[in-house]
mmCIF file of C-alpha atoms in Angstrom:
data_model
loop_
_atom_site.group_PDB
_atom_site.id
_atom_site.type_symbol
_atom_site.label_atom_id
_atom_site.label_comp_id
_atom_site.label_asym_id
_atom_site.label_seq_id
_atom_site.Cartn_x
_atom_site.Cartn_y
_atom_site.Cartn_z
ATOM 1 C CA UNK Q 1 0.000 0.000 0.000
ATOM 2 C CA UNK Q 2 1.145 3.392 -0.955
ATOM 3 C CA UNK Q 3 -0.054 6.763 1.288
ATOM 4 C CA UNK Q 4 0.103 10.349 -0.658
ATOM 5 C CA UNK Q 5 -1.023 12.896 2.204
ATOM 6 C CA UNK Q 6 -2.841 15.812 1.121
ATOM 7 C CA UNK Q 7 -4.348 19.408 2.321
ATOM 8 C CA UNK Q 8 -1.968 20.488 4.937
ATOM 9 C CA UNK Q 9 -0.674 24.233 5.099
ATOM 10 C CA UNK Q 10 -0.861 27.323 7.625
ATOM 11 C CA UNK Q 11 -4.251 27.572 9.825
ATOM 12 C CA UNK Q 12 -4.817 30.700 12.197
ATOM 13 C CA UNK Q 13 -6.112 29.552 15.701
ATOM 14 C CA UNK Q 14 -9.693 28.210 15.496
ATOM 15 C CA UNK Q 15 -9.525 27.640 11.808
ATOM 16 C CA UNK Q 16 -10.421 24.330 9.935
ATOM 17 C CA UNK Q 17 -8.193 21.797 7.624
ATOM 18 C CA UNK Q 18 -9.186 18.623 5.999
ATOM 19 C CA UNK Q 19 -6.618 16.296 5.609
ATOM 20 C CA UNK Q 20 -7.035 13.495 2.704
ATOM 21 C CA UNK Q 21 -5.084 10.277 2.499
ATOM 22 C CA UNK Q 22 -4.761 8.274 -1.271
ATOM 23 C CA UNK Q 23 -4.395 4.724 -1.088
ATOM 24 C CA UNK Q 24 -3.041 2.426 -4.063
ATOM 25 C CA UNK Q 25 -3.790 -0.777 -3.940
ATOM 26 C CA UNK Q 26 -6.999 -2.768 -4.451
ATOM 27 C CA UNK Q 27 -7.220 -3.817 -0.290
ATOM 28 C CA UNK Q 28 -7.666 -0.446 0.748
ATOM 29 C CA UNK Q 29 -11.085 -1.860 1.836
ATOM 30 C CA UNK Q 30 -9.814 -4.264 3.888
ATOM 31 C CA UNK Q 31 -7.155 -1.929 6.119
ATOM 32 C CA UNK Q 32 -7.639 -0.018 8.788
ATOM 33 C CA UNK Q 33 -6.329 3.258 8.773
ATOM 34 C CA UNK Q 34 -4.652 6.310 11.066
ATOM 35 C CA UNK Q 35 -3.656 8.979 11.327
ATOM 36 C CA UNK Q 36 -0.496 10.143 13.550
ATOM 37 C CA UNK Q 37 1.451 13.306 14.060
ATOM 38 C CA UNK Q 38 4.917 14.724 15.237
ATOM 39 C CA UNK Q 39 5.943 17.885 16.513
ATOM 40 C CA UNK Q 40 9.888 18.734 16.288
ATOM 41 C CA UNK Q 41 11.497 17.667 19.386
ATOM 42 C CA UNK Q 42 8.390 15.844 20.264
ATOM 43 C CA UNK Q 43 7.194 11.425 19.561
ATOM 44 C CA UNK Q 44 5.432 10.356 17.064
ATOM 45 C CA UNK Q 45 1.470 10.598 18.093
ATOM 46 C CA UNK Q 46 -1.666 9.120 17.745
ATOM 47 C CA UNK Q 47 -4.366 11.638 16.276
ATOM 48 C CA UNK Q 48 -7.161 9.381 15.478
ATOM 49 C CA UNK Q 49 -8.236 5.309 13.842
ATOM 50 C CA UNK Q 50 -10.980 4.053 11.623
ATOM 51 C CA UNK Q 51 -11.840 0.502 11.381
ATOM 52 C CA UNK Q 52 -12.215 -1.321 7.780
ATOM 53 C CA UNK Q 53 -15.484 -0.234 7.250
ATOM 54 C CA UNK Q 54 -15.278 3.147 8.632
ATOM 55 C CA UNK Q 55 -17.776 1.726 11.900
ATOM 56 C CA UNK Q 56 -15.448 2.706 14.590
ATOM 57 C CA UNK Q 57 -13.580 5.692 15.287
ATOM 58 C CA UNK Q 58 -10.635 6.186 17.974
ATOM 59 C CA UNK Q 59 -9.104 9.666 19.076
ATOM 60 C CA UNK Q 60 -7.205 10.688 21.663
ATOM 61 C CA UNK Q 61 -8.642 12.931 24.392
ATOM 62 C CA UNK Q 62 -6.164 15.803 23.068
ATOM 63 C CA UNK Q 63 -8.235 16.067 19.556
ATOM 64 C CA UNK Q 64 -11.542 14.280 20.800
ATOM 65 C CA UNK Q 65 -14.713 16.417 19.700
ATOM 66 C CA UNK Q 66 -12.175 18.639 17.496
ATOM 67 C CA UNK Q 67 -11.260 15.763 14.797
ATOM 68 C CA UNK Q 68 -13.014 13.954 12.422
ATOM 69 C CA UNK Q 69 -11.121 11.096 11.037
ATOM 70 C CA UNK Q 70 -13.359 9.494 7.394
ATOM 71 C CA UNK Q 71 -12.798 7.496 5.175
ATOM 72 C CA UNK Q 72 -14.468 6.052 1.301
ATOM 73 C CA UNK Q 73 -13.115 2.779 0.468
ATOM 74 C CA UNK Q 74 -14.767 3.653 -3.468
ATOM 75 C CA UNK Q 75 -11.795 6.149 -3.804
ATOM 76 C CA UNK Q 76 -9.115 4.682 -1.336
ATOM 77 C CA UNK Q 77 -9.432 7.788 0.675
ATOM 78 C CA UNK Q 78 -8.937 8.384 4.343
ATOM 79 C CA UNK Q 79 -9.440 11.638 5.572
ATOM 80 C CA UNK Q 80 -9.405 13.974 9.063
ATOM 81 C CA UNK Q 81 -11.141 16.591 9.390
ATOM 82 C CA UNK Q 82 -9.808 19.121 11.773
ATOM 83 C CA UNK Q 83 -11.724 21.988 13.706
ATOM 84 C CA UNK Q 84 -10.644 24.294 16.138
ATOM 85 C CA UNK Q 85 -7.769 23.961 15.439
ATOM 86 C CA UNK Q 86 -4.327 25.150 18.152
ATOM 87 C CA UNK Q 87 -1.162 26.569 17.841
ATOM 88 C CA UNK Q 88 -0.556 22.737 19.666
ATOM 89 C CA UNK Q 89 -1.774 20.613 16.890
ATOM 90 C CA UNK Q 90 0.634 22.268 14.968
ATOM 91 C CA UNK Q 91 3.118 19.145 13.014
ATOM 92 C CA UNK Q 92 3.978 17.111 10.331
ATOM 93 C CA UNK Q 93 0.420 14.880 10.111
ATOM 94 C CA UNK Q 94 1.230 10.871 8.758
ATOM 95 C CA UNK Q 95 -1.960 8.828 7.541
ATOM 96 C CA UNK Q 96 -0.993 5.320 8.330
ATOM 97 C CA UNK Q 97 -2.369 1.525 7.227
ATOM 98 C CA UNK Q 98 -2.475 -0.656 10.341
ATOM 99 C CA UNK Q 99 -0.629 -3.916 9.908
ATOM 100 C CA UNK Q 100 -0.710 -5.262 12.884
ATOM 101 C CA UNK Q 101 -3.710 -6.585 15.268
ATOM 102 C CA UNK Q 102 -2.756 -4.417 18.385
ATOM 103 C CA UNK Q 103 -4.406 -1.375 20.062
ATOM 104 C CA UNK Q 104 -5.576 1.366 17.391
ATOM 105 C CA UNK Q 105 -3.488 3.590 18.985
ATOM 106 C CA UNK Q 106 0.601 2.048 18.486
ATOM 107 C CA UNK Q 107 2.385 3.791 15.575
ATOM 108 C CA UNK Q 108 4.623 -0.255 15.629
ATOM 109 C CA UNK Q 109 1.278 -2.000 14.678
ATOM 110 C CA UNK Q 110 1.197 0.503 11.212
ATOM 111 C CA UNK Q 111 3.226 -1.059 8.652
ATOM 112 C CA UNK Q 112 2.869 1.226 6.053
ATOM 113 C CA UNK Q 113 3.298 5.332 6.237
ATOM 114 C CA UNK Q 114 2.833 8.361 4.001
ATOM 115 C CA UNK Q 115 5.251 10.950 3.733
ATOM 116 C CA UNK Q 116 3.283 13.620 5.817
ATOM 117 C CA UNK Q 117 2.171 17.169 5.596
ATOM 118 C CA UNK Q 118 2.810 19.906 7.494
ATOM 119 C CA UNK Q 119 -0.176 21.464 9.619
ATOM 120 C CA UNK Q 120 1.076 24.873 10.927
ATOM 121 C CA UNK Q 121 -1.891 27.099 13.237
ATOM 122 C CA UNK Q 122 -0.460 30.499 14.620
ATOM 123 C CA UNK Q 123 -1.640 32.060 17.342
#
């Protein structure tokens, strides 16, 4: 599976991005997905999950009511949907395709990462 991130760029506080996700691959349908993020200086972190069939979400309480994570398996697409947004969310975003059979959440059970885009909110 190949992941082209898309739709990053320079938010002011309380602003809105939608990130989008392109899968190759004809099992797109059969992958979960995530999305992660890393600040400089900072770990790789968990922003939010979404189960084959796009029934079950995950976030973290740090984006929780703020983040939308979506996906349609017709166009291999994952995407998150950010809101209100911070000068914290600010880093380079990853969409991910989960590998492993482990907690949602562990950036080891993703076996396959995009090349990220930079989400940037001033204050």
């Amino acid at each position: 599976v190949q992941l082209v991130e898309s739709g990053g760029g320079l938010v002011q506080a309380g602003g809105s991005l939608r990130l989008s996700c392109a899968a190759s691959g004809r099992t797109f349908s059969s992958i979960a997905m995530g999305w992660f993020r890393q600040a400089p200086g900072k770990e790789r972190e968990f922003v939010a999950a979404i189960t084959r069939r796009g029934d079950y979400t995950y976030y973290p309480d740090s984006v929780k009511g703020r983040f939308t994570i979506s996906r349609d398996n017709a166009k291999n697409t994952v995407y998150l949907q950010m809101n209100s947004l911070k000068p914290e969310d600010t880093a380079v975003y990853y969409c991910a395709a989960k590998s492993g059979s482990s907690y949602y959440t562990l950036a080891n059970d993703y076996g396959h990462w995009g090349q990220g885009t930079q989400v940037t909110v001033s204050s």
